[in-house]
Amino acid sequence: MAEPSAATQSPSISSSSSGAEPSAPGGGGSSGACPALGTKSCSSSCAVHDLIFWRDVKKTGFVFGTTLIMLLSLAAFSVISVVSYLILALLSVTISFRIYKSVIQAVQKSEEGHPFKAYLDVDITLSSEAFHNYMNAAMVHINRALKLIIRLFLVEDLVDSLKLAVFMWLMTYVGAVFNGITLLILAELLVFSVPIVYEKYKTQIDHYVGIARDQTKSIVEKIQAKLPGIAKKKAE
């Protein structure tokens, strides 16, 4: 008699457990938002990774060519001229296409409507929740940068402050040779070339980088050993 009762109880247990499974996603709605946000940020970072590693040659080539042409235009012309020409070019394309479609519809006597209706109906409003999420993420980086600036300028670590001073001294020579637009052009060339080169020659590059890192570390340790304040701090 015990076996039938156990058999009758097992369906109820399994039904209750199966009923609990659908309620879990609904009950954990707030916790499920974080994985969704993480997935979105992960997908965006993966898209940037695929872009600079030339996974899609056409897409990367379009982005690289467009940004490079824009930077070269800014190097030759003023910002106002470049922006004005870009807006005029975009308006020329859209107005010409709008007139062309209107003529085609008048000749064919069709009622297709506005050619950009699908894009006009797209909701591009930024919700307050998304705005606060972006602001919170930006505030984390801003606070981190402020702490780093205070730590460097108030000489919390003498070696780090000296590194900043040497770097800024070198940047004075760089600024005497290059302007801001030229540095941006060089930065774009490096962003779209260094990752793919590193991916192909990773082993050799890691070997030489490791050697340089060890030598730099030994030099920094020798400098720290000769500075009395740093040596005393390490001894404590």
Tab-separated table of C-alpha atoms in Angstrom:
chain	number	residue	atom	x	y	z
A	1	MET	CA	0.000	0.000	0.000
A	2	ALA	CA	2.979	2.311	0.579
A	3	GLU	CA	4.114	2.025	-3.045
A	4	PRO	CA	0.908	3.446	-4.592
A	5	SER	CA	0.981	6.400	-2.186
A	6	ALA	CA	4.586	7.090	-3.137
A	7	ALA	CA	3.629	6.837	-6.773
A	8	THR	CA	0.756	9.246	-6.279
A	9	GLN	CA	3.016	11.661	-4.416
A	10	SER	CA	5.775	11.696	-7.065
A	11	PRO	CA	3.633	13.362	-9.766
A	12	SER	CA	2.706	16.137	-7.360
A	13	ILE	CA	6.353	16.674	-6.442
A	14	SER	CA	7.454	16.700	-10.060
A	15	SER	CA	4.591	19.006	-11.024
A	16	SER	CA	5.460	21.421	-8.216
A	17	SER	CA	9.128	21.395	-9.178
A	18	SER	CA	8.291	21.859	-12.846
A	19	GLY	CA	5.937	24.667	-11.894
A	20	ALA	CA	8.717	26.342	-9.952
A	21	GLU	CA	10.982	26.459	-12.987
A	22	PRO	CA	8.858	28.883	-15.049
A	23	SER	CA	8.366	31.146	-12.038
A	24	ALA	CA	12.115	31.539	-11.545
A	25	PRO	CA	12.724	33.819	-14.497
A	26	GLY	CA	9.723	35.954	-13.632
A	27	GLY	CA	10.632	36.189	-9.961
A	28	GLY	CA	14.239	37.054	-10.700
A	29	GLY	CA	13.411	39.803	-13.166
A	30	SER	CA	15.689	42.325	-11.481
A	31	SER	CA	18.622	39.938	-11.366
A	32	GLY	CA	18.041	38.955	-14.976
A	33	ALA	CA	18.575	42.557	-16.094
A	34	CYS	CA	22.261	42.439	-15.177
A	35	PRO	CA	23.092	39.469	-17.398
A	36	ALA	CA	21.216	41.165	-20.217
A	37	LEU	CA	23.268	44.323	-19.713
A	38	GLY	CA	26.432	42.261	-19.499
A	39	THR	CA	25.518	40.428	-22.679
A	40	LYS	CA	24.905	43.729	-24.456
A	41	SER	CA	28.241	45.181	-23.351
A	42	CYS	CA	29.969	41.921	-24.224
A	43	SER	CA	28.436	41.940	-27.701
A	44	SER	CA	29.568	45.535	-28.271
A	45	SER	CA	33.104	44.725	-27.130
A	46	CYS	CA	33.120	41.649	-29.363
A	47	ALA	CA	31.981	43.814	-32.281
A	48	VAL	CA	34.887	46.216	-31.677
A	49	HIS	CA	37.260	43.252	-31.379
A	50	ASP	CA	36.060	41.810	-34.684
A	51	LEU	CA	36.336	45.239	-36.275
A	52	ILE	CA	39.981	45.907	-35.402
A	53	PHE	CA	40.984	42.315	-36.142
A	54	TRP	CA	39.509	42.532	-39.671
A	55	ARG	CA	37.084	39.624	-39.200
A	56	ASP	CA	34.764	41.232	-41.770
A	57	VAL	CA	37.055	42.841	-44.338
A	58	LYS	CA	34.321	44.890	-46.022
A	59	LYS	CA	32.972	46.314	-42.774
A	60	THR	CA	36.405	47.083	-41.340
A	61	GLY	CA	37.569	48.554	-44.633
A	62	PHE	CA	34.528	50.851	-44.756
A	63	VAL	CA	35.019	52.086	-41.176
A	64	PHE	CA	38.780	52.445	-41.578
A	65	GLY	CA	38.502	54.249	-44.924
A	66	THR	CA	35.742	56.585	-43.787
A	67	THR	CA	37.457	57.641	-40.564
A	68	LEU	CA	40.826	58.004	-42.297
A	69	ILE	CA	39.351	60.225	-45.029
A	70	MET	CA	37.622	62.322	-42.378
A	71	LEU	CA	40.847	62.769	-40.395
A	72	LEU	CA	42.798	63.630	-43.531
A	73	SER	CA	40.104	66.168	-44.421
A	74	LEU	CA	40.372	67.707	-40.952
A	75	ALA	CA	44.137	67.924	-41.414
A	76	ALA	CA	43.701	69.854	-44.675
A	77	PHE	CA	40.560	71.908	-43.919
A	78	SER	CA	38.849	73.427	-40.912
A	79	VAL	CA	36.347	71.511	-38.795
A	80	ILE	CA	33.492	73.769	-39.957
A	81	SER	CA	34.296	73.138	-43.633
A	82	VAL	CA	34.530	69.365	-43.192
A	83	VAL	CA	31.257	69.147	-41.250
A	84	SER	CA	29.500	71.399	-43.773
A	85	TYR	CA	30.692	69.348	-46.742
A	86	LEU	CA	29.651	66.100	-45.056
A	87	ILE	CA	26.166	67.415	-44.313
A	88	LEU	CA	25.835	68.747	-47.879
A	89	ALA	CA	26.912	65.392	-49.321
A	90	LEU	CA	24.422	63.522	-47.134
A	91	LEU	CA	21.603	65.924	-48.000
A	92	SER	CA	22.430	65.643	-51.706
A	93	VAL	CA	22.079	61.874	-51.562
A	94	THR	CA	18.838	61.844	-49.554
A	95	ILE	CA	17.150	64.667	-51.490
A	96	SER	CA	18.104	63.150	-54.851
A	97	PHE	CA	16.792	59.754	-53.793
A	98	ARG	CA	13.569	61.328	-52.460
A	99	ILE	CA	12.953	63.172	-55.756
A	100	TYR	CA	13.820	60.075	-57.800
A	101	LYS	CA	11.345	57.902	-55.893
A	102	SER	CA	8.651	60.588	-56.179
A	103	VAL	CA	9.102	60.753	-59.962
A	104	ILE	CA	9.034	56.935	-60.234
A	105	GLN	CA	5.834	56.783	-58.172
A	106	ALA	CA	4.204	59.515	-60.294
A	107	VAL	CA	5.104	57.759	-63.550
A	108	GLN	CA	4.055	54.307	-62.344
A	109	LYS	CA	1.070	55.752	-60.414
A	110	SER	CA	1.979	53.720	-57.377
A	111	GLU	CA	1.454	54.582	-53.738
A	112	GLU	CA	4.556	53.256	-52.046
A	113	GLY	CA	4.729	56.265	-49.759
A	114	HIS	CA	7.805	57.925	-48.352
A	115	PRO	CA	11.009	56.016	-49.280
A	116	PHE	CA	12.488	56.611	-45.826
A	117	LYS	CA	9.320	55.764	-43.902
A	118	ALA	CA	10.875	52.653	-42.332
A	119	TYR	CA	13.714	54.769	-40.932
A	120	LEU	CA	11.419	57.618	-39.879
A	121	ASP	CA	9.327	55.206	-37.800
A	122	VAL	CA	12.355	53.878	-35.896
A	123	ASP	CA	12.239	54.825	-32.221
A	124	ILE	CA	15.565	56.504	-31.389
A	125	THR	CA	14.520	58.051	-28.070
A	126	LEU	CA	16.853	57.444	-25.145
A	127	SER	CA	15.043	56.199	-22.065
A	128	SER	CA	15.854	57.609	-18.645
A	129	GLU	CA	16.953	54.169	-17.454
A	130	ALA	CA	19.446	53.797	-20.302
A	131	PHE	CA	20.677	57.355	-19.716
A	132	HIS	CA	21.263	56.648	-16.017
A	133	ASN	CA	23.054	53.408	-16.870
A	134	TYR	CA	25.419	55.238	-19.228
A	135	MET	CA	25.968	57.991	-16.683
A	136	ASN	CA	26.729	55.494	-13.917
A	137	ALA	CA	29.224	53.702	-16.132
A	138	ALA	CA	30.826	57.024	-17.060
A	139	MET	CA	31.001	58.130	-13.412
A	140	VAL	CA	32.960	54.994	-12.513
A	141	HIS	CA	35.643	55.886	-15.065
A	142	ILE	CA	35.607	59.579	-14.076
A	143	ASN	CA	36.085	58.804	-10.378
A	144	ARG	CA	38.863	56.360	-11.214
A	145	ALA	CA	40.604	58.997	-13.349
A	146	LEU	CA	40.261	61.636	-10.617
A	147	LYS	CA	41.802	59.305	-8.036
A	148	LEU	CA	44.676	58.533	-10.388
A	149	ILE	CA	45.286	62.249	-11.085
A	150	ILE	CA	45.306	63.098	-7.380
A	151	ARG	CA	47.632	60.183	-6.625
A	152	LEU	CA	50.084	61.218	-9.351
A	153	PHE	CA	50.131	64.974	-8.738
A	154	LEU	CA	50.289	64.667	-4.947
A	155	VAL	CA	53.169	62.153	-5.296
A	156	GLU	CA	51.690	59.211	-3.431
A	157	ASP	CA	54.211	57.037	-5.252
A	158	LEU	CA	57.386	58.885	-6.269
A	159	VAL	CA	58.249	56.455	-9.074
A	160	ASP	CA	54.818	56.755	-10.712
A	161	SER	CA	54.974	60.558	-10.545
A	162	LEU	CA	58.467	60.492	-12.082
A	163	LYS	CA	57.176	58.243	-14.862
A	164	LEU	CA	54.438	60.779	-15.604
A	165	ALA	CA	56.981	63.610	-15.623
A	166	VAL	CA	59.260	61.751	-18.051
A	167	PHE	CA	56.307	60.862	-20.274
A	168	MET	CA	55.101	64.472	-20.377
A	169	TRP	CA	58.645	65.638	-21.134
A	170	LEU	CA	58.777	63.259	-24.093
A	171	MET	CA	55.344	64.429	-25.226
A	172	THR	CA	56.678	67.992	-25.508
A	173	TYR	CA	58.993	66.761	-28.269
A	174	VAL	CA	56.157	64.818	-29.884
A	175	GLY	CA	53.943	67.921	-29.803
A	176	ALA	CA	56.686	69.950	-31.468
A	177	VAL	CA	56.689	67.538	-34.427
A	178	PHE	CA	53.049	66.413	-34.683
A	179	ASN	CA	49.737	68.140	-34.126
A	180	GLY	CA	46.581	66.583	-32.704
A	181	ILE	CA	45.089	65.483	-36.036
A	182	THR	CA	48.365	63.837	-37.079
A	183	LEU	CA	48.453	61.913	-33.809
A	184	LEU	CA	44.868	60.774	-34.360
A	185	ILE	CA	45.762	59.558	-37.863
A	186	LEU	CA	48.758	57.641	-36.492
A	187	ALA	CA	46.596	56.236	-33.701
A	188	GLU	CA	44.018	54.971	-36.192
A	189	LEU	CA	46.711	53.361	-38.334
A	190	LEU	CA	48.103	51.637	-35.243
A	191	VAL	CA	44.670	50.497	-34.035
A	192	PHE	CA	43.835	48.859	-37.356
A	193	SER	CA	47.304	47.382	-37.994
A	194	VAL	CA	48.960	46.427	-34.689
A	195	PRO	CA	46.293	43.910	-33.479
A	196	ILE	CA	46.300	41.906	-36.697
A	197	VAL	CA	50.122	41.906	-36.811
A	198	TYR	CA	50.265	40.820	-33.163
A	199	GLU	CA	47.792	38.026	-33.853
A	200	LYS	CA	50.035	36.667	-36.617
A	201	TYR	CA	53.372	37.014	-34.764
A	202	LYS	CA	52.173	36.616	-31.170
A	203	THR	CA	54.909	34.219	-30.030
A	204	GLN	CA	57.842	36.287	-31.272
A	205	ILE	CA	56.376	39.570	-29.996
A	206	ASP	CA	55.612	38.131	-26.546
A	207	HIS	CA	59.199	36.861	-26.311
A	208	TYR	CA	60.772	40.264	-26.983
A	209	VAL	CA	58.199	42.110	-24.888
A	210	GLY	CA	58.991	39.793	-21.972
A	211	ILE	CA	62.702	40.548	-22.294
A	212	ALA	CA	62.064	44.291	-22.395
A	213	ARG	CA	59.687	44.050	-19.432
A	214	ASP	CA	62.243	42.185	-17.327
A	215	GLN	CA	64.944	44.725	-18.118
A	216	THR	CA	62.613	47.622	-17.334
A	217	LYS	CA	61.585	45.986	-14.057
A	218	SER	CA	65.208	45.505	-13.008
A	219	ILE	CA	66.016	49.162	-13.810
A	220	VAL	CA	63.003	50.371	-11.816
A	221	GLU	CA	63.992	48.188	-8.867
A	222	LYS	CA	67.524	49.642	-8.926
A	223	ILE	CA	66.114	53.179	-8.960
A	224	GLN	CA	63.727	52.385	-6.130
A	225	ALA	CA	66.557	50.881	-4.096
A	226	LYS	CA	68.565	54.116	-4.393
A	227	LEU	CA	65.649	56.308	-3.288
A	228	PRO	CA	65.600	56.445	0.537
A	229	GLY	CA	61.878	57.078	0.861
A	230	ILE	CA	60.940	54.098	-1.317
A	231	ALA	CA	63.440	51.795	0.374
A	232	LYS	CA	62.139	52.704	3.821
A	233	LYS	CA	58.565	52.171	2.693
A	234	LYS	CA	59.405	48.698	1.361
A	235	ALA	CA	61.230	47.813	4.570
A	236	GLU	CA	58.146	48.656	6.614
